[in-house]
Coordinates of C-alpha atoms (C1' of nucleotides) in Angstrom, one line a residue:
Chain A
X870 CA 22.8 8.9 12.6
X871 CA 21.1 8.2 15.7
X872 CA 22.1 6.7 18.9
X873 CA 20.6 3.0 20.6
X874 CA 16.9 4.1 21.7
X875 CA 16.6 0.9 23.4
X876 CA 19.4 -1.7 23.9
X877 CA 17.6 -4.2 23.0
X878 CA 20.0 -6.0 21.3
X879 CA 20.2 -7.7 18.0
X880 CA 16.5 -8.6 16.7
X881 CA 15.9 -12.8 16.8
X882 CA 16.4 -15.0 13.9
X883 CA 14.5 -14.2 10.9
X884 CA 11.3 -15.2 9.5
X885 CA 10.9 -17.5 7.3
X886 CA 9.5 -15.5 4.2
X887 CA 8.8 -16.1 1.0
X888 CA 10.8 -16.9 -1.7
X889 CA 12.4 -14.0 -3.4
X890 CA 11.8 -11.0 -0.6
X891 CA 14.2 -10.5 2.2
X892 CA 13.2 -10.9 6.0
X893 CA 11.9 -7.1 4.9
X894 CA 9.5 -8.1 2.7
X895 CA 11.9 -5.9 -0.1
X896 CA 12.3 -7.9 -3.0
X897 CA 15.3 -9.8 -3.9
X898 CA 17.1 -8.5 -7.2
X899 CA 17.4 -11.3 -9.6
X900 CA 20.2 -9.2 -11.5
X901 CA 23.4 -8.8 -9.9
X902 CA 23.1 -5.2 -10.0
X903 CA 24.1 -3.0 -6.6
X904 CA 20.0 -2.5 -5.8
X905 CA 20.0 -6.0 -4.0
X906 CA 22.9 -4.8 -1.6
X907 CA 22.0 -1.3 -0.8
X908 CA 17.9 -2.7 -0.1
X909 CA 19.6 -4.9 2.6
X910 CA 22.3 -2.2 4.0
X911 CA 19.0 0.0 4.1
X912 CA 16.9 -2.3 6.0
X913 CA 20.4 -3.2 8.2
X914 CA 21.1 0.4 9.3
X915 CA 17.7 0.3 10.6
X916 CA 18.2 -2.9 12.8
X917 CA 22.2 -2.3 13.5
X918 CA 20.4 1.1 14.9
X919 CA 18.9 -0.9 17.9
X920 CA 15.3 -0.7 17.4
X921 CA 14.0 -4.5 18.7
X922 CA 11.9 -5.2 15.6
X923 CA 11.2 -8.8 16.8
X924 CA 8.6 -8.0 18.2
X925 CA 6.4 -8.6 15.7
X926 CA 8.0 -11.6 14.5
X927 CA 6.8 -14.9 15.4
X928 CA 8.1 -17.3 17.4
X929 CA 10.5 -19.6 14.8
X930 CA 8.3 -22.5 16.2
X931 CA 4.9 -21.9 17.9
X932 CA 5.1 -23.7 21.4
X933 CA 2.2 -25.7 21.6
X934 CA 2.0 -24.9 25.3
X935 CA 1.5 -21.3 24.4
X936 CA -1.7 -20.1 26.1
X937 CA -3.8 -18.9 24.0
X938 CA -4.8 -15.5 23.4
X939 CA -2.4 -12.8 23.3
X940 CA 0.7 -12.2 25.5
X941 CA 0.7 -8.6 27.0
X942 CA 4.2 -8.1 26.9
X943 CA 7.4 -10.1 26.7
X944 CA 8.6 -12.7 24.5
X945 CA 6.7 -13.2 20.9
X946 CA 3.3 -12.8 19.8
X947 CA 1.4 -15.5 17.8
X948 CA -1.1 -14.3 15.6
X949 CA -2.7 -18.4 15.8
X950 CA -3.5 -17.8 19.4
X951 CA -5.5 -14.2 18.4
X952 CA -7.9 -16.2 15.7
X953 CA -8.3 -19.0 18.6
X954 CA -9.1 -16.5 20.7
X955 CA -12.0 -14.8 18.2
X956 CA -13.4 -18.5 17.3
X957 CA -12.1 -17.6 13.9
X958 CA -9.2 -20.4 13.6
X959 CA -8.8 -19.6 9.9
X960 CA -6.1 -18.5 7.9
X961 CA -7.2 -16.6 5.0
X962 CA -7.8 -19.3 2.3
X963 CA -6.0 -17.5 -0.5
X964 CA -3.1 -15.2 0.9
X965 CA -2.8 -12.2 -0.7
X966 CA -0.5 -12.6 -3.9
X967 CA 2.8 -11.5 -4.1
X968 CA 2.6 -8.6 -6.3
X969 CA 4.0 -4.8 -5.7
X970 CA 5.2 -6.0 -2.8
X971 CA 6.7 -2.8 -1.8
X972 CA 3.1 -1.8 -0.8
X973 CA 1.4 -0.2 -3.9
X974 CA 2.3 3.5 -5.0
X975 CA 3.0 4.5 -1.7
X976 CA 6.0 2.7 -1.1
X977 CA 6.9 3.2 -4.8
X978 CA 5.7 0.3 -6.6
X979 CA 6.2 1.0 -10.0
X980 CA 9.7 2.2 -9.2
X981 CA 10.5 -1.1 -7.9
X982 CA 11.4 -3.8 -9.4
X983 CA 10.5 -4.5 -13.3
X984 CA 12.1 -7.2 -11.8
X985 CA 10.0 -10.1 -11.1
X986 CA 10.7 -12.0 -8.7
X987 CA 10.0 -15.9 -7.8
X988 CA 6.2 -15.6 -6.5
X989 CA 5.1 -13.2 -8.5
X990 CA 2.3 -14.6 -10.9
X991 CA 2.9 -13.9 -14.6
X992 CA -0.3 -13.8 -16.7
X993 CA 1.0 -12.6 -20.0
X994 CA 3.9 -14.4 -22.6
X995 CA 4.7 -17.5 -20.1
X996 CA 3.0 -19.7 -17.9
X997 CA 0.6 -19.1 -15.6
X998 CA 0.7 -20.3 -11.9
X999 CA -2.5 -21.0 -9.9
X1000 CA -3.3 -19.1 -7.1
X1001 CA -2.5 -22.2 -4.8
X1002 CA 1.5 -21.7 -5.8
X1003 CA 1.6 -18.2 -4.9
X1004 CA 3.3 -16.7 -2.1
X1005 CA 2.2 -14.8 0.4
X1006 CA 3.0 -10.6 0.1
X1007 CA 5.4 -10.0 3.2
X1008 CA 4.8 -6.9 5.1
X1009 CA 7.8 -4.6 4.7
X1010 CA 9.0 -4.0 7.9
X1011 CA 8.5 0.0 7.7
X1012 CA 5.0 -0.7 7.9
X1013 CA 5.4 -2.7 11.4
X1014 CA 5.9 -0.7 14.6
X1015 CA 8.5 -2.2 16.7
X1016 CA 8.1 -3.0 19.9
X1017 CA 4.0 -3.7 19.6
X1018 CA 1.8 -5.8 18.1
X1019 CA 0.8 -2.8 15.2
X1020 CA 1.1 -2.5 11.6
X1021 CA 0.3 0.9 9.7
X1022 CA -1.8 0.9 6.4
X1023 CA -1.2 -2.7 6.1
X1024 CA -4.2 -4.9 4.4
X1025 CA -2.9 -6.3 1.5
X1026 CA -1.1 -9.1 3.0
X1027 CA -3.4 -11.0 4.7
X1028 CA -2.9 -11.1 8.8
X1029 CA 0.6 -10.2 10.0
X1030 CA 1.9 -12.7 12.0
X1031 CA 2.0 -11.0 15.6
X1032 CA 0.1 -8.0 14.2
X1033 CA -2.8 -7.4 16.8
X1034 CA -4.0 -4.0 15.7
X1035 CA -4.4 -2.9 12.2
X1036 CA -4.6 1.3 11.9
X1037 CA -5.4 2.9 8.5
X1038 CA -4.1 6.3 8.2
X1039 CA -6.3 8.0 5.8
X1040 CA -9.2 6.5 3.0
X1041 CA -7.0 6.5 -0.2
X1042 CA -6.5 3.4 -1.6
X1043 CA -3.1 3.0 -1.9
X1044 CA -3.2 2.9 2.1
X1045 CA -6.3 1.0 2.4
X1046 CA -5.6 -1.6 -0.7
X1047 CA -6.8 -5.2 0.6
X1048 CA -9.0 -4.7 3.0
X1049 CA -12.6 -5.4 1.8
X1050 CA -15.6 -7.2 3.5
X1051 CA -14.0 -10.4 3.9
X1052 CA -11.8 -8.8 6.1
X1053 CA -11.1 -10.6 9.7
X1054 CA -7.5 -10.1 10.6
X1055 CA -7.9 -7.8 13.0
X1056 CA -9.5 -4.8 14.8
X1057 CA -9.1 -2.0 12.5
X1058 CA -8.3 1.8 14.0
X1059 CA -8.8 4.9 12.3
X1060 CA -10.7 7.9 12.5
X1061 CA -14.4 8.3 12.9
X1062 CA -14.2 9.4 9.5
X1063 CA -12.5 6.7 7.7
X1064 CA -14.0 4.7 9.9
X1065 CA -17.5 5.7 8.2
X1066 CA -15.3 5.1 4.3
X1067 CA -14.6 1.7 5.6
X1068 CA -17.8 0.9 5.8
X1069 CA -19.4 2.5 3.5
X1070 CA -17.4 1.8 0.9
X1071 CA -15.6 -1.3 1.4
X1072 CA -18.5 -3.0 3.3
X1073 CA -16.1 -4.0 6.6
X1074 CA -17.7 -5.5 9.1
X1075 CA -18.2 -2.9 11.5
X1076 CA -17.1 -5.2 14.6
X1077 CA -13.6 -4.9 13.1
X1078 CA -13.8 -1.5 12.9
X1079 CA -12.6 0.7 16.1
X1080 CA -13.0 4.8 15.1
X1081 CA -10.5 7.1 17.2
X1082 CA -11.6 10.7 18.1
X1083 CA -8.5 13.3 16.8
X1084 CA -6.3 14.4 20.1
X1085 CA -7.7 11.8 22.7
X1086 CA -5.1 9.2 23.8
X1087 CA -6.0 5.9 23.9
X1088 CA -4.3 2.6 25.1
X1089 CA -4.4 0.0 22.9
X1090 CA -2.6 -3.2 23.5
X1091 CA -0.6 -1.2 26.6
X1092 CA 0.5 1.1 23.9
X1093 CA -0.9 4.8 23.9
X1094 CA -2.1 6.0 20.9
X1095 CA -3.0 9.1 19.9
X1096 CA -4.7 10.9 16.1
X1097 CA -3.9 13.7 15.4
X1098 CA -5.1 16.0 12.5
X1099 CA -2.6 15.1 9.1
X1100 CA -3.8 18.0 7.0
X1101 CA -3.9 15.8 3.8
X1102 CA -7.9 14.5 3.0
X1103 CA -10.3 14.4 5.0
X1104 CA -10.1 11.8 7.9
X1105 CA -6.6 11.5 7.6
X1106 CA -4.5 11.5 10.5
X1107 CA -0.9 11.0 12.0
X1108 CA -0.1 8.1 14.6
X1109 CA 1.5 8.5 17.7
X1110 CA 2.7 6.1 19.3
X1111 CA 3.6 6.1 23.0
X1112 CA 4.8 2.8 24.7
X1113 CA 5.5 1.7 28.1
X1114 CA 9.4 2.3 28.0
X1115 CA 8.4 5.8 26.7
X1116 CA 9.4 5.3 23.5
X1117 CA 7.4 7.6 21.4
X1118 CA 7.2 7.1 17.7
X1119 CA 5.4 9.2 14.9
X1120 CA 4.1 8.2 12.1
X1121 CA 2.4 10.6 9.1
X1122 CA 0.7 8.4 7.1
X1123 CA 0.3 11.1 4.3
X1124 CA 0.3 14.6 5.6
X1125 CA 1.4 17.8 4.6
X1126 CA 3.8 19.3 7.1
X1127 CA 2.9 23.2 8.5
X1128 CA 3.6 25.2 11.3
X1129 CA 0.6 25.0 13.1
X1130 CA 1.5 21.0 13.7
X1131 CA 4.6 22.1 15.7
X1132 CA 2.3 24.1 18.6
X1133 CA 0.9 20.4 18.9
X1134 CA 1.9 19.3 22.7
X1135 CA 3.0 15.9 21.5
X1136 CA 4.8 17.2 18.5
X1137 CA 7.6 19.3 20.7
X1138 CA 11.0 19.1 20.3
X1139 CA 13.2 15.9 20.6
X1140 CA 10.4 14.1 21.6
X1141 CA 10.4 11.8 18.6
X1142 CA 12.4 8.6 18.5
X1143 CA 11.3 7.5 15.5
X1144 CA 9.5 9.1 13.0
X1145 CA 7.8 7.4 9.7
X1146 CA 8.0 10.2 7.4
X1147 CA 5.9 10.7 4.4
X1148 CA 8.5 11.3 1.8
X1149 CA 6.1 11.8 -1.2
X1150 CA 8.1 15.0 -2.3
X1151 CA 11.4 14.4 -0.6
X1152 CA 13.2 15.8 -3.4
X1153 CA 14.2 19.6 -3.3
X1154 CA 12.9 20.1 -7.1
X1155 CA 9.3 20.0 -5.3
X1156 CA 8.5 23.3 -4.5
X1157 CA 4.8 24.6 -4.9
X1158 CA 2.7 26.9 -2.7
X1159 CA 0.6 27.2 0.1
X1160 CA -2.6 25.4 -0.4
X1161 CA -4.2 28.9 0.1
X1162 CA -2.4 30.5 -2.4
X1163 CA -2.9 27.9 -4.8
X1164 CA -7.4 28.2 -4.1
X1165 CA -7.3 32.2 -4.2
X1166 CA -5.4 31.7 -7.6
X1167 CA -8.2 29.4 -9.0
X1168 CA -11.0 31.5 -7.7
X1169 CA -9.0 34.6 -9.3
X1170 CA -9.1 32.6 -12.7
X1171 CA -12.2 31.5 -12.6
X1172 CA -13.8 34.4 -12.2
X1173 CA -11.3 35.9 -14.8
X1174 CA -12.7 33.5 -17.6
X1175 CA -16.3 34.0 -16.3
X1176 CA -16.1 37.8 -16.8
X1177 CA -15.2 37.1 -20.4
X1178 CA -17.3 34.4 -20.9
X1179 CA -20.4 34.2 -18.7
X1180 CA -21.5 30.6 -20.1
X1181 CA -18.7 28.8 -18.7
X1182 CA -18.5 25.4 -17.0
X1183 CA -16.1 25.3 -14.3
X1184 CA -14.5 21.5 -13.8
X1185 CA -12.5 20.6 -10.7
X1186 CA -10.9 17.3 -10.9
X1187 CA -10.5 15.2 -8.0
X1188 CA -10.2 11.5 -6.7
X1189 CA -12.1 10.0 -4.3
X1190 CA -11.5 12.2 -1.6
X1191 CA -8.9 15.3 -0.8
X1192 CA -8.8 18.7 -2.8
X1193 CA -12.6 19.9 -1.5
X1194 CA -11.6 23.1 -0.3
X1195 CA -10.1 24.1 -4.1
X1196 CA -14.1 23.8 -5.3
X1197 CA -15.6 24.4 -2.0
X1198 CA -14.0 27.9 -2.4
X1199 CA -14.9 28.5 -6.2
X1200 CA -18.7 27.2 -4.7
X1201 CA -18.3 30.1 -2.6
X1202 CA -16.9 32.9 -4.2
X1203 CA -19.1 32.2 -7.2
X1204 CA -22.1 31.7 -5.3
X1205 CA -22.6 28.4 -7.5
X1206 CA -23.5 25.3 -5.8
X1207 CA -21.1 22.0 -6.8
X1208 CA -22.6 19.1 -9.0
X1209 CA -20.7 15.8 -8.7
X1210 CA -22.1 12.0 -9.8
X1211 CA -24.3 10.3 -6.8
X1212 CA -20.9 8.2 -5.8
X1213 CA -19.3 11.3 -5.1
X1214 CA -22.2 13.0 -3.3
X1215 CA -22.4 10.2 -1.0
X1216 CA -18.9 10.1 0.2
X1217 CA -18.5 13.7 0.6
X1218 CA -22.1 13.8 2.5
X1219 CA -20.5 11.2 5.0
X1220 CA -17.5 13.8 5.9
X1221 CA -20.3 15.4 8.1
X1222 CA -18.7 18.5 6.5
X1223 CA -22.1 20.6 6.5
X1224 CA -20.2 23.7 4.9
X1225 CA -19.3 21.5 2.1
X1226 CA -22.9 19.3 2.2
X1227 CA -25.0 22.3 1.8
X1228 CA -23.6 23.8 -1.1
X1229 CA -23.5 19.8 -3.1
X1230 CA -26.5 19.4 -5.8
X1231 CA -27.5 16.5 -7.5
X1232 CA -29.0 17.8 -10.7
X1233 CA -25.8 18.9 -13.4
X1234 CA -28.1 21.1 -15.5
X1235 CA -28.1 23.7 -12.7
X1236 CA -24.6 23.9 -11.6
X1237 CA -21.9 25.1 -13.8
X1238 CA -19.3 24.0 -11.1
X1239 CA -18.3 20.2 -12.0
X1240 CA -16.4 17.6 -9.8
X1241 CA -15.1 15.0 -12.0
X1242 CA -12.9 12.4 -11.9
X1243 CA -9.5 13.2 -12.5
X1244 CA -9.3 10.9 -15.2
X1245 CA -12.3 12.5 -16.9
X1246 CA -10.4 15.2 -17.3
X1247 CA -8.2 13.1 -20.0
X1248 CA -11.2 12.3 -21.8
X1249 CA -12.7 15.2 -23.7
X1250 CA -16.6 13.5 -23.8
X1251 CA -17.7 14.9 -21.1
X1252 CA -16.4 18.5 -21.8
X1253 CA -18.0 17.9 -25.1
X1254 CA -21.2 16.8 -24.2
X1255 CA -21.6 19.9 -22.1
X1256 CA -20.2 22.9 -24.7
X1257 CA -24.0 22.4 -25.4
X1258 CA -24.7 23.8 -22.4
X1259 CA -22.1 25.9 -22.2
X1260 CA -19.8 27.7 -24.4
X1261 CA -16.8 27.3 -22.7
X1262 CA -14.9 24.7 -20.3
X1263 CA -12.4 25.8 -17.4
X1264 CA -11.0 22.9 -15.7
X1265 CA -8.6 22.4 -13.3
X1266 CA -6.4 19.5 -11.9
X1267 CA -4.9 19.9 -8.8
X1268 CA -2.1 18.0 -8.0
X1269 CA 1.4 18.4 -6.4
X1270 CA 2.9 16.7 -9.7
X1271 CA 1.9 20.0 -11.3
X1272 CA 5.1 21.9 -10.6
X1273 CA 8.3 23.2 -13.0
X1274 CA 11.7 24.7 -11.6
X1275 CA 10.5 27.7 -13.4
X1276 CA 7.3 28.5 -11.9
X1277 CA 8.5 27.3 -8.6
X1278 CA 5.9 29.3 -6.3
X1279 CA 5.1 31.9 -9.0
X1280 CA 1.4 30.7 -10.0
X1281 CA 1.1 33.1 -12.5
X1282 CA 3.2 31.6 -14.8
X1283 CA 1.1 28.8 -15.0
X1284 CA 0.3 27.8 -18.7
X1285 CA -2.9 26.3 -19.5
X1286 CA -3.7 23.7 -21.7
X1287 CA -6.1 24.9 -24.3
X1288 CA -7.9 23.3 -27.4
X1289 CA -11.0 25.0 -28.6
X1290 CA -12.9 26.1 -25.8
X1291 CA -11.6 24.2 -23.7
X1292 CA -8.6 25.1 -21.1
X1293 CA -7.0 22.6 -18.2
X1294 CA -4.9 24.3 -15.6
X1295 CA -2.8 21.5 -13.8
X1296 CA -3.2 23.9 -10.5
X1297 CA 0.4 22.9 -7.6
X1298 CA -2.3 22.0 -5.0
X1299 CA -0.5 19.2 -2.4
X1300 CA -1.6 17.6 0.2
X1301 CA 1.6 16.4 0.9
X1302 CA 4.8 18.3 2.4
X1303 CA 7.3 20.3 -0.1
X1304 CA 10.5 19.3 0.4
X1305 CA 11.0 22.7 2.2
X1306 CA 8.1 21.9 4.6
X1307 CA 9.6 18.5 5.1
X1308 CA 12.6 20.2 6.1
X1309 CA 11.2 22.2 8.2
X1310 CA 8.9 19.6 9.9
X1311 CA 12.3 17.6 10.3
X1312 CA 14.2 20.3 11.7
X1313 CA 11.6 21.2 14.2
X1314 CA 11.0 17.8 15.5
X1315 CA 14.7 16.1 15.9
X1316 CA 13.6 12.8 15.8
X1317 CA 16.4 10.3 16.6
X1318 CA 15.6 8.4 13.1
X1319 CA 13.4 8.4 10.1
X1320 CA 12.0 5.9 8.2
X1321 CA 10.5 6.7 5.0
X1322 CA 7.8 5.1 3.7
X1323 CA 7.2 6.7 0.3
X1324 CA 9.7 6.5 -2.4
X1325 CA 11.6 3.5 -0.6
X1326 CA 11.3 0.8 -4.0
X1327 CA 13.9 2.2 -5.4
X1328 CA 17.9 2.1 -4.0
X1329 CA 18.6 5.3 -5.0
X1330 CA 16.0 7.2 -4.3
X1331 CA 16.0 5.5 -0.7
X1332 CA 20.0 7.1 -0.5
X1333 CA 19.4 10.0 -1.6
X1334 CA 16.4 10.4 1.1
X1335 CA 18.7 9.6 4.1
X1336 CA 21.2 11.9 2.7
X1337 CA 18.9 14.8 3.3
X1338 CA 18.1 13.4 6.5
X1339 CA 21.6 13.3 7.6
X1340 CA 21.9 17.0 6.9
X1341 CA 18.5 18.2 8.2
X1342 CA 20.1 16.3 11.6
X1343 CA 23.4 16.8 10.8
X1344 CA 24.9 19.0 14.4
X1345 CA 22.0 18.3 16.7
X1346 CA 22.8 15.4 19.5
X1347 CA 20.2 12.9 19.2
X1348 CA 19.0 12.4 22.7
X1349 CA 15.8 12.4 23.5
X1350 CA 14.0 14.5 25.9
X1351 CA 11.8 11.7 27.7
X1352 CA 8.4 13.3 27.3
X1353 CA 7.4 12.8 31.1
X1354 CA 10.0 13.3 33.4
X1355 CA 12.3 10.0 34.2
X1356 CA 11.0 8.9 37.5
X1357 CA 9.1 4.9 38.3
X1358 CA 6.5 2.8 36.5
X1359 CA 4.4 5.8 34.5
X1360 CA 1.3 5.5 34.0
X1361 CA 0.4 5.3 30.1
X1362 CA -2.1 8.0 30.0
X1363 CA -3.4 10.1 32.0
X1364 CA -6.7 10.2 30.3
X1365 CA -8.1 6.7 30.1
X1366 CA -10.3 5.6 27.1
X1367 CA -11.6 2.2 27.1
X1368 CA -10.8 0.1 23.7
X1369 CA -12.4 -2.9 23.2
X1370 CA -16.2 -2.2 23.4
X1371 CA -17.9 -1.9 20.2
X1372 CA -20.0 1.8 19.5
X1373 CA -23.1 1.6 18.1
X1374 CA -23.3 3.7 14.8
X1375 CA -24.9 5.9 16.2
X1376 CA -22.5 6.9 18.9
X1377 CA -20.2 6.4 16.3
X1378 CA -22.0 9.3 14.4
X1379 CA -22.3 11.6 17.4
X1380 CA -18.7 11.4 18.3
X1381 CA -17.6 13.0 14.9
X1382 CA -16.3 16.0 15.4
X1383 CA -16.3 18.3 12.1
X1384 CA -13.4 18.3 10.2
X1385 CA -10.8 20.8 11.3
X1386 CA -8.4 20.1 8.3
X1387 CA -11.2 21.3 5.9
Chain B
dG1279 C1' -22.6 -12.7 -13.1
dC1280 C1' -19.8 -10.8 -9.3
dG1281 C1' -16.0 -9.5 -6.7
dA1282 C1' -11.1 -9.4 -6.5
dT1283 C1' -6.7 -8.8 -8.6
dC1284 C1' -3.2 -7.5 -12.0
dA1285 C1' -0.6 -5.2 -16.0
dG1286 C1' -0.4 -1.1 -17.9
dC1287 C1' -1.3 3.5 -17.9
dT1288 C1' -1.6 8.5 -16.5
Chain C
dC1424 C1' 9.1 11.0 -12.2
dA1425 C1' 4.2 9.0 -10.4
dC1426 C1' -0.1 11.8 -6.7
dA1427 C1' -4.0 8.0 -6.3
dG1428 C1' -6.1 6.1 -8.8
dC1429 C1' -8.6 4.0 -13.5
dT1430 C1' -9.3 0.6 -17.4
dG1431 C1' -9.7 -3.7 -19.3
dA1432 C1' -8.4 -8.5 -18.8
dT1433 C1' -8.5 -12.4 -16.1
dC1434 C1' -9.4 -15.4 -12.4
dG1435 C1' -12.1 -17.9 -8.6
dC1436 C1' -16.4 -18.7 -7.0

DNA sequence: GCGATCAGCT
DNA sequence: CACAGCTGATCGC
């Protein structure tokens, strides 16, 4: 599909990694089946393509002489240098172990691999290794961004060699999974938002933590950097990367796709050369409606049921963060206020969301608008507990699983689930792209080439994805309109923003900007 | 006991 | 299927 971006040649020799993963970090197939081939003709396309991944690869043998510290530019990076550097001349103790090393659900763990492959602990029906024989995880290479020292939503596998700079997309765990307080591989960079999550929640210490305002270029590393609003949870945002040879790559972390991101200036056409695309519902059986659609059809019902039954609970479930506007809008049109556990209350008080925060109450007995956990919704105690307060449950689970080739965008042909008084609508609110949106998103941008990053365990899966890429791209020339024009040295940004000096909470506090995603 | 991780599950 | 977790078991400390 696309064309050389940079000429760099042919990436260096390869890591040494661990047993049973390729120089990917994609696992090795332990069955002669055609997974083990097309994993490495995927990864290959991506390095035959002329993208210099070894950047981030270490040098096969560490000089000695190698000053410390990092280099700028040129040549490799060695992540010994940065813990010299930081007085913190310690590998972790224990690497991280070498399990779903495709990088948890996002990158399709489950789909990958009931395989297991040398490494990987076993605990049940066999023996069991100690943690001193495992392996370290490898970080898969679509989570490295090539030509700097940056990894993307990369904490569960311990410090990347050459990775200087660690950003976090969003606060969902599957992004964040590894980091805890112990952490002290890198700075971390996120939003102010997630920023606040990390703390709060996973106890980081704060001097590792760097929070990025949304739409405010930084350079970081001689790279510029720039958040921009992801319309997925709260806090979430996409990457963009800008480097000195004006490369510019994008990537989504999770995001749902809409028109309103193509006005953005750095989101123009051909601008893109590489683009890490959230392929969540890359498949064109994924169809479900506009988020808005989706809350004025839950308000409609709710109000339906409440009309025939005025003592009726009202349960939206929801993980830790993400789907507030669906009972932020019931709040509203009911005029009830929201009752969630203290957990809950705390993390969504942190958003700095006061639209949201005023309408939250801590006492259950005088709300009859629930946020639970979506898993609560499985388990009919709690809706039983409360039928004594109420005569009726109406819950909802929004999720973009909840779809059917028949409904397709036609919401009211959504069947609840009923027993006794009780009815679950699974409601089609995503906070990731359709595959039409995806399209769309695609189309608009051009990039020069995609890399998936959801979806990519499995071989098939990962075909099928490039297939529709080919077509979305299929007709278009890949250049790239350079995004400044072609002229001498530019200078990386034209709005400067020192990195590198720790904020105070509190400045941290007053640079959050209310959520415009909400 | 506590925190972290994993298999299994939805 | 698997969103983004959760649960219970197990391990190291």
């Amino acid at each position: 599909m696309g064309t050389d971006i940079t000429g760099d040649g042919e990436p260096s020799s390869p890591l040494p990694v661990p047993d049973g993963l390729d120089d990917n970090g994609f696992p090795l197939s332990n069955s002669p089946t055609s997974a083990a081939a097309a994993t490495s003709s995927f990864a290959d396309d991506f390095y035959r393509s002329g993208i210099d991944w070894s950047s981030l690869r270490a040098a096969p043998s560490p000089s000695p002489s190698e000053e410390p510290g990092k280099k700028k530019s040129g040549g490799f990076l060695v992540q010994r240098s940065l813990f010299q550097a930081w007085g913190l001349d310690k590998r972790p103790r224990r690497e991280e172990e070498a399990a779903g090393v495709m990088g948890g659900a996002e990158a399709g763990a489950s789909s990958a691999p009931s395989v297991s492959w040398p490494g990987r602990k076993r605990r049940r029906g066999g023996e069991v290794e100690s943690a001193a024989d495992r392996k370290p995880l490898a970080c898969p290479f679509y989570k490295k961004i090539p030509g700097t020292p940056f990894t993307v939503d990369a904490f569960r596998y311990g410090a990347v060699d050459g990775c200087y700079a660690y950003f976090l997309s969003h606060f969902h765990h599957d992004h964040y999974g590894g980091l805890t307080k112990k952490w002290c591989h890198g700075p971390i960079y996120c939003t102010a938002l997630t920023a606040r999550l990390v703390k709060m929640c996973l106890s980081v210490n704060s001097e590792y933590i760097y929070p990025l305002e949304l739409d405010k270029e930084y350079v970081i590393e001689g790279v510029a950097v720039t958040l921009l609003e992801a319309n997925h949870c709260p806090g979430a945002a996409l990457i963009h990367f800008r480097l000195r040879d004006g490369k510019t790559y994008l990537h989504t972390g999770d995001f749902r796709a809409s028109k309103s991101m193509q006005l953005h200036p750095l989101l123009q056409r051909g601008q893109i050369n590489l683009l890490y695309l959230d392929t969540t519902y890359c498949n064109p059986k994924y169809k479900f409606p506009p988020k808005e659609d989706v809350i004025d059809f839950a308000v409609r019902t709710a109000k339906r049921y409440l009309q025939k039954e005025p003592k009726t609970l009202i349960v939206v479930g929801a993980y830790s963060i993400g789907k507030e506007n669906v009972y932020l809008a019931i709040s509203k049109a009911l005029q009830v206020p929201i009752y969630t556990d203290a957990s809950r209350r705390r993390i969504l008080h942190s958003f700095g969301w006061l639209d949201l925060s005023k309408k939250i109450c801590s006492d259950s007995q005088s709300s009859s608008l629930h946020v639970l956990p979506l898993s609560s919704l499985r388990h009919e105690k709690y809706l039983e507990t409360l039928k004594q307060r109420f005569l009726a449950v109406l819950a909802f689970r929004p999720t973009g699983w909840t779809f059917s080739e028949a409904t397709g965008n036609q919401l009211d042909l959504i069947k609840p689930s009923s027993r006794g008084k009780i009815t679950i609508y699974g409601v089609p609110y995503s906070e990731h792209s359709s595959f039409s949106e995806l399209r769309e998103f695609v189309m608009f941008l051009r990039p020069q080439k995609i890399i998936p990053t959801v979806n990519v365990g499995n071989a098939a899966s990962r075909d099928k994805m490039q297939a529709h890429f080919r077509e979305w791209l299929k007709g278009f020339d890949t250049t790239i309109v350079p995004p400044v024009p072609k002229s001498e040295e530019q200078p990386i940004s034209s709005v400067k923003v020192k990195i590198g000096i720790l904020c105070s909470d509190a400045e941290k506090v007053s640079n959050f900007q209310s959520c415009t995603g909400c």
